[in-house]
């Protein structure tokens, strides 16, 4: 047993739901106890879908056990077929149904349903959500792909985009960006799958010349089978970040036999200039801790180091299946890879690394909040706010723009906050001062407050000359300079503070 | 439990004769399981910890239901059963002991630990009652260890609270047989609501009054033949049975929703404790008037509107009664996961003749009826709310009714507002 409060991934049948819900004309009959329908609200609430997921649950109860759960399953399958008239049906069991051993595959086969049936074996006590999605998609492709269709091999290349699914972090907008690149290169899209694909579409999957695996966690299993069966090569470069996007374009163009330049020259790529502009200089060497699914974590590490000038001080993922990629990347950045699905371990690692920025999932957002660290979300699992209404891809050049803004934003906020704390003593910055543009109308504190402390504290220790010099120092660092100088004078046993003492102290504290 | 004591409850299923039939359905049920009750129960009992013994699905459900609360060092967790636990039973119990030990070492302030059964643990017949007993002996004097099931195969949503409270009843101290009559409020209420009720009972001169659950699970009130209890929630079937087993008597009343419901609920106690009618009116009148005034703000929006409840929490019948009698709404279909005929008898009497009462669910058929009935407002779970909205139906998501303070006089206006708001929003939006 494993003690757990929070899980990065749901059970594998939720992965299967993500594939079914992504598709059109597919229906999933899930042998599951009453209550498992909770998963519907991930799709209707978090992703804000306006349709129920195409899933029929048998919702068996205690009184059904030991007599008619098998019958219940067959009734549910028959009703679903009649009501929803799907082109194909996925059947499987959730964790509890796995224990009662009704064998949905066998039961569905015995029914001789008038549509293709994809039986799913998802071991709930060993595997998790991403694996469930990958396995389901693979089984669908294996079952439905028409092997009589071969790659069309025409001049204009035809590709499949594999991996986008329901409840995927920014999958909707990533697909738009990748399609834009392909359009620019003059490459035709055979289908995006599972997102938006129907079983009839899947039948024609073999017609493509090659595959683009956008999310290896979900699409790679199927891509490997397609490689074997249709000899379709696969592009596995995930175009997150400017460098990766360029590599992706070059790779795709090479396979399609076209000139990559039109896509490489995309002028919407603002991120490189934003990152070079002097305002970004303070980003240099910021220590960043990265955690998420392997694909997003590895991509994020590269952007952080190569494109924003951060230093990666921690890198990890929760999905063991892709740990190898993370280990390789961690080696490159000289950090210890963290492969775990225990959020307590992640918390400890973050505390130990004490980064200046955390990039992670919803969980890391909360860990960072607790530690008072800036944070941005780069990977599932995510909450409702990370399924935004606006266009917000992670992939392609627009994705890089989005990433620059969303990662730098919490840091700027962090800097602002730091300044506010540092200058808490100065009246313009005090908590009571209110927003600056309102200050003229609503001063909440009496202004003279500042006047009080300065002359008072200087006292007889300061020579008049040194006092005047001190006042030339900008007000927001003056307090610090005064304190430092007085401390220095005390330490040195100087009876008075003259200009020399002031600058001796400055030299002493300079780093 | 003796046979004679269970008999009245068995009979209760067919107790008062309804002058209309109840539509009973079986099929796909779009409901939560009883584990969800943990989300509010752990807030109420501040010295208790809830350890679910279940699968990754159970952990995922709790996380989805608890939302942001999961990050506030919550007092619940899941011991996730893994492949190797399924190999042999003895191993499973060793593992559980190890986890409980780890947990109680880390959280020594926990006074009550609930081992909560789930579908997987029930199906593999893991004996959590025995585990609770074994561990209870081990941690005697430090932590009380109890067990109940919140599994989907046995419990629906709020029935998880019922199962939890029912396990507390045998732990309650024995009241002296010659003790004076005492009042017990049964059902977890938000602290603010509980305090309001306690103040009202004090003003009425009814004391002492205890609550089940108490804010600290270790402060269990005593119970005996002199205990009179009021159900604050309609879903407490098993708890009521357990209390009656120990000699307590239920005070039959409306549930305390709205001005009238709350008055009737308080009156049941006042009658039992011989409170003078004049005094009762004097104490209750201000709150009752305030409640009516507050409800009036939403009445214009609600009056004459047709409402359908899909089954969720068993609160549906009393809430439909409140909306019908105090806000002028017309209940079209009132669905409930389980209908306790005796506990809801008074409520059912007050529902309009035309109301269709349904028990259980076949969700697709029920949605067909919603489409045909075209109610102005549909109360349903979050899995159905947005899909119905996109079909053009205005919905009110049901879970909020379990998490928000809605009982009593001072919340009556808020309760009406919960139903009025989606209608007002529908009218205000121009996009």
CSV table of C-alpha atoms in Angstrom, one decimal, chain A residues 119-506:
chain,number,residue,atom,x,y,z
A,119,UNK,CA,-11.5,-4.4,-25.5
A,120,UNK,CA,-9.2,-2.7,-23.0
A,121,UNK,CA,-7.1,-4.4,-20.4
A,122,UNK,CA,-6.0,-1.7,-18.0
A,123,UNK,CA,-4.3,-3.0,-14.9
A,124,UNK,CA,-5.5,-0.4,-12.3
A,125,UNK,CA,-3.3,-1.6,-9.5
A,126,UNK,CA,-0.1,-1.3,-11.5
A,127,UNK,CA,-0.6,1.5,-14.1
A,128,UNK,CA,-1.9,5.0,-14.2
A,129,UNK,CA,-3.7,7.6,-16.3
A,130,UNK,CA,-1.1,8.3,-19.0
A,131,UNK,CA,-0.4,4.7,-19.6
A,132,UNK,CA,-4.1,4.1,-19.8
A,133,UNK,CA,-4.5,6.8,-22.5
A,134,UNK,CA,-1.5,5.5,-24.5
A,135,UNK,CA,-2.7,1.9,-24.3
A,136,UNK,CA,-6.3,2.8,-25.3
A,137,UNK,CA,-5.1,4.8,-28.2
A,138,UNK,CA,-2.8,2.1,-29.4
A,139,UNK,CA,-5.6,-0.5,-29.1
A,140,UNK,CA,-8.0,1.7,-31.1
A,141,UNK,CA,-5.4,2.3,-33.8
A,142,UNK,CA,-4.5,-1.4,-34.0
A,143,UNK,CA,-8.1,-2.5,-34.1
A,144,UNK,CA,-9.5,0.1,-36.5
A,145,UNK,CA,-6.6,0.9,-38.9
A,146,UNK,CA,-7.3,-0.5,-42.4
A,147,UNK,CA,-4.1,-2.3,-43.3
A,148,UNK,CA,-5.0,-2.3,-46.9
A,149,UNK,CA,-4.4,1.4,-47.0
A,150,UNK,CA,-0.7,2.4,-47.5
A,151,UNK,CA,1.1,5.7,-47.3
A,152,UNK,CA,0.0,7.7,-50.3
A,153,UNK,CA,3.6,8.8,-51.2
A,154,UNK,CA,2.5,11.8,-53.3
A,155,UNK,CA,4.5,14.9,-53.8
A,156,UNK,CA,2.6,16.9,-51.2
A,157,UNK,CA,3.4,15.1,-47.9
A,158,UNK,CA,0.5,13.8,-45.7
A,159,UNK,CA,0.9,13.5,-41.9
A,160,UNK,CA,-0.9,12.3,-38.8
A,161,UNK,CA,-0.6,14.3,-35.6
A,162,UNK,CA,-0.7,11.9,-32.8
A,163,UNK,CA,-1.2,12.4,-29.0
A,164,UNK,CA,-3.6,15.3,-28.4
A,165,UNK,CA,-6.4,14.2,-26.1
A,166,UNK,CA,-9.1,15.5,-23.9
A,167,UNK,CA,-7.9,17.0,-20.6
A,168,UNK,CA,-4.5,17.6,-22.1
A,169,UNK,CA,-2.5,20.7,-21.0
A,170,UNK,CA,-2.9,23.2,-23.8
A,171,UNK,CA,-3.5,20.4,-26.4
A,172,UNK,CA,-6.2,22.5,-28.1
A,173,UNK,CA,-4.0,25.4,-28.9
A,174,UNK,CA,-0.8,23.3,-29.6
A,175,UNK,CA,-2.6,21.6,-32.4
A,176,UNK,CA,-3.5,25.0,-33.9
A,177,UNK,CA,0.2,26.1,-33.8
A,178,UNK,CA,1.5,22.8,-35.3
A,179,UNK,CA,-1.1,22.9,-38.1
A,180,UNK,CA,0.1,26.5,-38.8
A,181,UNK,CA,3.7,25.3,-39.2
A,182,UNK,CA,2.6,22.4,-41.5
A,183,UNK,CA,0.5,24.8,-43.6
A,184,UNK,CA,3.4,27.1,-44.0
A,185,UNK,CA,5.5,24.1,-45.2
A,186,UNK,CA,2.8,23.0,-47.5
A,187,UNK,CA,2.2,19.7,-45.7
A,188,UNK,CA,-1.2,18.2,-45.5
A,189,UNK,CA,-2.7,16.8,-42.3
A,190,UNK,CA,-4.3,13.4,-42.7
A,191,UNK,CA,-5.8,13.5,-39.2
A,192,UNK,CA,-5.2,14.7,-35.6
A,193,UNK,CA,-5.8,11.8,-33.3
A,194,UNK,CA,-7.3,11.0,-30.9
A,195,UNK,CA,-8.5,14.7,-30.5
A,196,UNK,CA,-11.3,15.2,-33.0
A,197,UNK,CA,-10.8,11.9,-34.9
A,198,UNK,CA,-13.6,9.4,-35.5
A,199,UNK,CA,-13.2,5.6,-35.8
A,200,UNK,CA,-13.8,6.1,-39.6
A,201,UNK,CA,-10.8,8.6,-39.6
A,202,UNK,CA,-8.7,6.1,-37.8
A,203,UNK,CA,-9.3,3.5,-40.5
A,204,UNK,CA,-7.4,5.8,-42.9
A,205,UNK,CA,-4.4,6.4,-40.6
A,206,UNK,CA,-2.2,4.3,-42.8
A,207,UNK,CA,-2.5,6.8,-45.7
A,208,UNK,CA,-0.1,9.3,-44.1
A,209,UNK,CA,3.5,9.5,-45.1
A,210,UNK,CA,4.7,10.0,-41.6
A,211,UNK,CA,3.6,10.7,-38.1
A,212,UNK,CA,4.2,13.6,-35.7
A,213,UNK,CA,4.2,12.5,-32.1
A,214,UNK,CA,3.2,15.6,-30.2
A,215,UNK,CA,2.8,14.0,-26.8
A,216,UNK,CA,4.8,10.8,-26.5
A,217,UNK,CA,3.0,10.0,-23.2
A,218,UNK,CA,-0.2,9.3,-25.2
A,219,UNK,CA,0.9,8.9,-28.8
A,220,UNK,CA,4.1,7.0,-28.9
A,221,UNK,CA,2.8,3.5,-28.4
A,222,UNK,CA,0.5,3.9,-31.4
A,223,UNK,CA,3.3,5.6,-33.4
A,224,UNK,CA,5.6,2.6,-32.9
A,225,UNK,CA,3.0,0.2,-34.1
A,226,UNK,CA,2.3,2.4,-37.2
A,227,UNK,CA,6.0,2.5,-37.9
A,228,UNK,CA,6.1,-1.3,-38.0
A,229,UNK,CA,2.8,-1.8,-39.8
A,230,UNK,CA,2.8,1.0,-42.4
A,231,UNK,CA,6.5,2.0,-42.3
A,232,UNK,CA,5.5,5.5,-41.4
A,233,UNK,CA,8.5,7.3,-39.8
A,234,UNK,CA,7.8,9.4,-36.8
A,235,UNK,CA,9.0,12.8,-35.7
A,236,UNK,CA,9.5,12.8,-32.0
A,237,UNK,CA,10.9,16.3,-31.5
A,238,UNK,CA,8.4,18.1,-29.3
A,239,UNK,CA,8.2,21.7,-30.6
A,240,UNK,CA,8.1,23.4,-27.2
A,241,UNK,CA,10.6,26.3,-27.1
A,242,UNK,CA,12.3,28.2,-30.0
A,243,UNK,CA,15.2,25.8,-30.4
A,244,UNK,CA,13.0,22.7,-30.3
A,245,UNK,CA,10.5,24.3,-32.7
A,246,UNK,CA,13.3,25.1,-35.2
A,247,UNK,CA,14.5,21.5,-34.9
A,248,UNK,CA,11.0,20.3,-35.4
A,249,UNK,CA,10.5,22.4,-38.5
A,250,UNK,CA,13.8,21.2,-39.9
A,251,UNK,CA,13.0,17.5,-39.2
A,252,UNK,CA,9.5,17.7,-40.6
A,253,UNK,CA,10.6,19.5,-43.7
A,254,UNK,CA,13.4,17.0,-44.3
A,255,UNK,CA,10.9,14.1,-44.1
A,256,UNK,CA,8.4,15.9,-46.3
A,257,UNK,CA,11.2,16.9,-48.8
A,258,UNK,CA,10.3,20.6,-48.6
A,259,UNK,CA,12.2,23.8,-47.8
A,260,UNK,CA,12.0,24.6,-44.1
A,261,UNK,CA,12.8,28.3,-44.6
A,262,UNK,CA,9.2,29.6,-44.8
A,263,UNK,CA,8.4,28.2,-41.4
A,264,UNK,CA,11.8,29.0,-39.8
A,265,UNK,CA,11.4,32.6,-40.9
A,266,UNK,CA,8.1,33.1,-39.0
A,267,UNK,CA,8.2,36.6,-37.8
A,268,UNK,CA,5.8,36.0,-34.9
A,269,UNK,CA,8.6,34.7,-32.9
A,270,UNK,CA,9.2,37.5,-30.4
A,271,UNK,CA,10.7,35.4,-27.6
A,272,UNK,CA,14.4,35.6,-28.7
A,273,UNK,CA,14.3,39.4,-28.7
A,274,UNK,CA,12.4,39.7,-25.5
A,275,UNK,CA,15.0,37.4,-23.9
A,276,UNK,CA,17.9,39.5,-25.3
A,277,UNK,CA,16.4,42.8,-24.4
A,278,UNK,CA,18.2,44.4,-21.4
A,279,UNK,CA,15.1,44.2,-19.2
A,280,UNK,CA,15.7,40.4,-19.1
A,281,UNK,CA,19.3,40.7,-17.9
A,282,UNK,CA,18.2,40.1,-14.3
A,283,UNK,CA,16.9,36.7,-15.4
A,284,UNK,CA,20.5,35.5,-15.8
A,285,UNK,CA,21.4,32.7,-13.6
A,286,UNK,CA,18.1,32.5,-11.8
A,287,UNK,CA,17.8,29.1,-10.2
A,288,UNK,CA,14.8,27.2,-11.5
A,289,UNK,CA,13.3,23.9,-10.3
A,290,UNK,CA,11.3,21.9,-12.9
A,291,UNK,CA,8.8,19.1,-12.3
A,292,UNK,CA,6.0,17.7,-14.4
A,293,UNK,CA,5.3,15.1,-17.0
A,294,UNK,CA,8.6,14.0,-18.6
A,295,UNK,CA,8.0,15.7,-22.0
A,296,UNK,CA,7.1,19.1,-20.6
A,297,UNK,CA,9.8,19.0,-17.9
A,298,UNK,CA,12.5,18.2,-20.4
A,299,UNK,CA,11.3,20.8,-22.8
A,300,UNK,CA,11.1,23.4,-20.0
A,301,UNK,CA,14.6,22.6,-18.9
A,302,UNK,CA,16.0,23.4,-22.3
A,303,UNK,CA,14.1,26.6,-22.6
A,304,UNK,CA,15.1,27.6,-19.1
A,305,UNK,CA,18.8,27.1,-19.7
A,306,UNK,CA,19.3,27.9,-23.4
A,307,UNK,CA,16.6,30.5,-24.1
A,308,UNK,CA,16.1,32.4,-20.8
A,309,UNK,CA,19.5,32.0,-19.3
A,310,UNK,CA,18.3,30.4,-16.1
A,311,UNK,CA,20.2,27.7,-14.2
A,312,UNK,CA,18.3,24.4,-13.8
A,313,UNK,CA,18.7,23.4,-10.1
A,314,UNK,CA,16.2,20.6,-10.1
A,315,UNK,CA,14.5,18.4,-12.7
A,316,UNK,CA,12.0,15.6,-12.3
A,317,UNK,CA,8.9,13.9,-13.6
A,318,UNK,CA,6.1,11.8,-12.1
A,319,UNK,CA,5.6,9.4,-15.0
A,320,UNK,CA,8.1,6.6,-14.6
A,321,UNK,CA,7.5,5.3,-18.1
A,322,UNK,CA,9.4,8.3,-19.5
A,323,UNK,CA,12.0,8.7,-16.8
A,324,UNK,CA,14.8,7.9,-19.1
A,325,UNK,CA,14.4,11.2,-21.0
A,326,UNK,CA,14.5,13.1,-17.7
A,327,UNK,CA,17.5,11.2,-16.5
A,328,UNK,CA,19.4,12.1,-19.7
A,329,UNK,CA,18.4,15.8,-19.4
A,330,UNK,CA,19.3,15.9,-15.8
A,331,UNK,CA,22.7,14.7,-16.6
A,332,UNK,CA,23.1,17.4,-19.1
A,333,UNK,CA,22.3,20.1,-16.6
A,334,UNK,CA,24.3,18.4,-13.8
A,335,UNK,CA,21.4,17.8,-11.5
A,336,UNK,CA,20.1,14.7,-9.8
A,337,UNK,CA,16.9,13.5,-11.6
A,338,UNK,CA,13.9,13.2,-9.4
A,339,UNK,CA,11.6,10.5,-10.5
A,340,UNK,CA,8.7,10.2,-8.1
A,341,UNK,CA,4.9,10.3,-7.8
A,342,UNK,CA,5.0,11.3,-4.2
A,343,UNK,CA,4.4,15.0,-3.8
A,344,UNK,CA,6.0,15.0,-0.3
A,345,UNK,CA,9.3,14.0,-2.0
A,346,UNK,CA,8.9,16.8,-4.5
A,347,UNK,CA,8.3,19.2,-1.7
A,348,UNK,CA,11.4,18.1,0.1
A,349,UNK,CA,13.5,18.4,-3.0
A,350,UNK,CA,12.2,21.9,-3.7
A,351,UNK,CA,12.9,23.0,-0.1
A,352,UNK,CA,16.4,21.6,-0.4
A,353,UNK,CA,17.1,23.3,-3.8
A,354,UNK,CA,15.6,26.6,-2.7
A,355,UNK,CA,15.0,27.8,-6.2
A,356,UNK,CA,14.1,31.3,-7.3
A,357,UNK,CA,11.4,30.0,-9.7
A,358,UNK,CA,9.4,26.7,-9.7
A,359,UNK,CA,8.0,25.3,-12.9
A,360,UNK,CA,5.6,22.5,-12.3
A,361,UNK,CA,2.1,21.2,-12.1
A,362,UNK,CA,-0.8,22.4,-10.0
A,363,UNK,CA,0.8,20.7,-7.0
A,364,UNK,CA,4.1,22.5,-7.3
A,365,UNK,CA,2.1,25.8,-7.6
A,366,UNK,CA,0.8,25.1,-4.1
A,367,UNK,CA,4.1,24.0,-2.8
A,368,UNK,CA,5.7,27.2,-4.1
A,369,UNK,CA,2.9,29.2,-2.6
A,370,UNK,CA,3.6,27.7,0.8
A,371,UNK,CA,7.3,28.5,0.4
A,372,UNK,CA,6.6,32.0,-0.9
A,373,UNK,CA,8.4,31.1,-4.2
A,374,UNK,CA,7.4,32.4,-7.7
A,375,UNK,CA,5.9,29.6,-9.8
A,376,UNK,CA,4.5,28.9,-13.3
A,377,UNK,CA,2.5,25.9,-14.5
A,378,UNK,CA,4.1,23.8,-17.3
A,379,UNK,CA,2.3,20.5,-17.1
A,380,UNK,CA,-0.7,18.5,-16.2
A,381,UNK,CA,-2.3,18.0,-13.7
A,382,UNK,CA,-3.8,21.4,-13.8
A,383,UNK,CA,-6.8,23.2,-12.5
A,384,UNK,CA,-9.6,25.0,-14.4
A,385,UNK,CA,-7.6,28.2,-14.9
A,386,UNK,CA,-5.1,26.4,-17.1
A,387,UNK,CA,-7.8,25.6,-19.6
A,388,UNK,CA,-8.0,29.2,-20.6
A,389,UNK,CA,-10.5,30.8,-23.0
A,390,UNK,CA,-7.7,32.7,-24.8
A,391,UNK,CA,-5.3,31.1,-27.3
A,392,UNK,CA,-2.4,29.9,-25.1
A,393,UNK,CA,-0.3,27.2,-26.8
A,394,UNK,CA,3.0,25.9,-25.5
A,395,UNK,CA,4.2,24.7,-28.8
A,396,UNK,CA,5.6,26.6,-31.8
A,397,UNK,CA,6.8,30.2,-31.9
A,398,UNK,CA,3.6,31.5,-30.4
A,399,UNK,CA,3.9,28.9,-27.7
A,400,UNK,CA,7.4,30.3,-26.9
A,401,UNK,CA,5.9,33.8,-26.6
A,402,UNK,CA,3.3,32.5,-24.2
A,403,UNK,CA,6.0,30.7,-22.2
A,404,UNK,CA,8.2,33.8,-22.0
A,405,UNK,CA,5.3,35.8,-20.6
A,406,UNK,CA,3.9,33.2,-18.2
A,407,UNK,CA,7.3,32.3,-16.7
A,408,UNK,CA,8.6,35.8,-16.4
A,409,UNK,CA,5.4,37.2,-15.0
A,410,UNK,CA,5.7,35.6,-11.6
A,411,UNK,CA,9.3,36.7,-11.4
A,412,UNK,CA,8.4,40.3,-12.2
A,413,UNK,CA,5.8,40.0,-9.6
A,414,UNK,CA,8.4,38.5,-7.3
A,415,UNK,CA,10.7,41.5,-7.9
A,416,UNK,CA,7.9,43.9,-7.2
A,417,UNK,CA,7.0,42.2,-4.0
A,418,UNK,CA,10.7,42.1,-3.0
A,419,UNK,CA,10.9,45.9,-3.6
A,420,UNK,CA,7.8,46.5,-1.7
A,421,UNK,CA,9.2,44.7,1.3
A,422,UNK,CA,12.6,46.3,1.0
A,423,UNK,CA,11.2,49.8,0.9
A,424,UNK,CA,8.4,49.1,3.4
A,425,UNK,CA,9.7,52.0,5.5
A,426,UNK,CA,9.4,54.5,2.7
A,427,UNK,CA,6.1,56.3,2.6
A,428,UNK,CA,5.5,55.9,-1.2
A,429,UNK,CA,5.8,52.1,-0.8
A,430,UNK,CA,4.1,51.5,2.5
A,431,UNK,CA,1.2,49.1,2.6
A,432,UNK,CA,-1.1,52.0,3.7
A,433,UNK,CA,-0.2,54.2,0.8
A,434,UNK,CA,-2.6,52.6,-1.7
A,435,UNK,CA,-2.1,52.5,-5.4
A,436,UNK,CA,0.2,55.3,-6.6
A,437,UNK,CA,-2.3,56.7,-9.1
A,438,UNK,CA,-4.8,57.1,-6.3
A,439,UNK,CA,-2.4,58.6,-3.8
A,440,UNK,CA,-3.3,62.2,-4.6
A,441,UNK,CA,-6.9,61.5,-3.8
A,442,UNK,CA,-6.7,59.0,-1.0
A,443,UNK,CA,-3.6,59.4,1.1
A,444,UNK,CA,-4.2,56.8,3.9
A,445,UNK,CA,-1.3,57.9,6.1
A,446,UNK,CA,-0.2,61.3,7.0
A,447,UNK,CA,2.8,62.2,4.8
A,448,UNK,CA,5.0,63.8,7.5
A,449,UNK,CA,5.7,60.4,9.0
A,450,UNK,CA,9.0,60.1,6.9
A,451,UNK,CA,10.3,63.5,8.0
A,452,UNK,CA,10.5,62.3,11.6
A,453,UNK,CA,13.0,59.5,11.5
A,454,UNK,CA,15.8,60.8,9.4
A,455,UNK,CA,17.2,63.8,11.3
A,456,UNK,CA,16.3,62.2,14.6
A,457,UNK,CA,18.3,59.1,14.1
A,458,UNK,CA,21.4,60.8,12.7
A,459,UNK,CA,21.9,62.6,16.0
A,460,UNK,CA,25.3,63.9,17.0
A,461,UNK,CA,27.2,60.9,15.6
A,462,UNK,CA,27.0,62.2,12.0
A,463,UNK,CA,29.0,65.2,10.9
A,464,UNK,CA,27.0,67.8,9.1
A,465,UNK,CA,29.0,67.1,6.0
A,466,UNK,CA,28.3,63.3,6.1
A,467,UNK,CA,24.7,64.0,6.8
A,468,UNK,CA,24.4,66.2,3.7
A,469,UNK,CA,26.1,63.4,1.7
A,470,UNK,CA,23.7,60.8,3.0
A,471,UNK,CA,20.8,62.9,1.8
A,472,UNK,CA,22.2,62.7,-1.8
A,473,UNK,CA,21.7,58.9,-1.8
A,474,UNK,CA,18.3,57.9,-3.3
A,475,UNK,CA,15.6,57.7,-0.7
A,476,UNK,CA,14.9,54.0,-1.3
A,477,UNK,CA,18.4,52.9,-0.3
A,478,UNK,CA,19.1,55.7,2.1
A,479,UNK,CA,17.8,53.9,5.2
A,480,UNK,CA,19.9,50.9,4.4
A,481,UNK,CA,23.0,53.0,3.8
A,482,UNK,CA,22.5,54.8,7.2
A,483,UNK,CA,22.1,51.6,9.1
A,484,UNK,CA,25.1,50.0,7.4
A,485,UNK,CA,27.2,53.0,8.1
A,486,UNK,CA,26.2,53.2,11.7
A,487,UNK,CA,26.8,49.5,12.2
A,488,UNK,CA,30.2,49.8,10.6
A,489,UNK,CA,31.2,52.8,12.7
A,490,UNK,CA,30.2,51.0,15.9
A,491,UNK,CA,32.1,47.9,14.8
A,492,UNK,CA,35.2,50.0,14.1
A,493,UNK,CA,34.8,52.0,17.2
A,494,UNK,CA,34.6,55.3,15.4
A,495,UNK,CA,33.4,58.2,17.5
A,496,UNK,CA,31.9,60.2,14.6
A,497,UNK,CA,30.7,59.5,11.1
A,498,UNK,CA,32.3,61.7,8.5
A,499,UNK,CA,32.3,61.3,4.7
A,500,UNK,CA,35.2,58.9,4.9
A,501,UNK,CA,33.4,56.6,7.3
A,502,UNK,CA,30.4,56.7,5.0
A,503,UNK,CA,32.4,55.5,2.0
A,504,UNK,CA,34.5,53.1,4.0
A,505,UNK,CA,31.3,51.5,5.1
A,506,UNK,CA,30.1,51.4,1.5
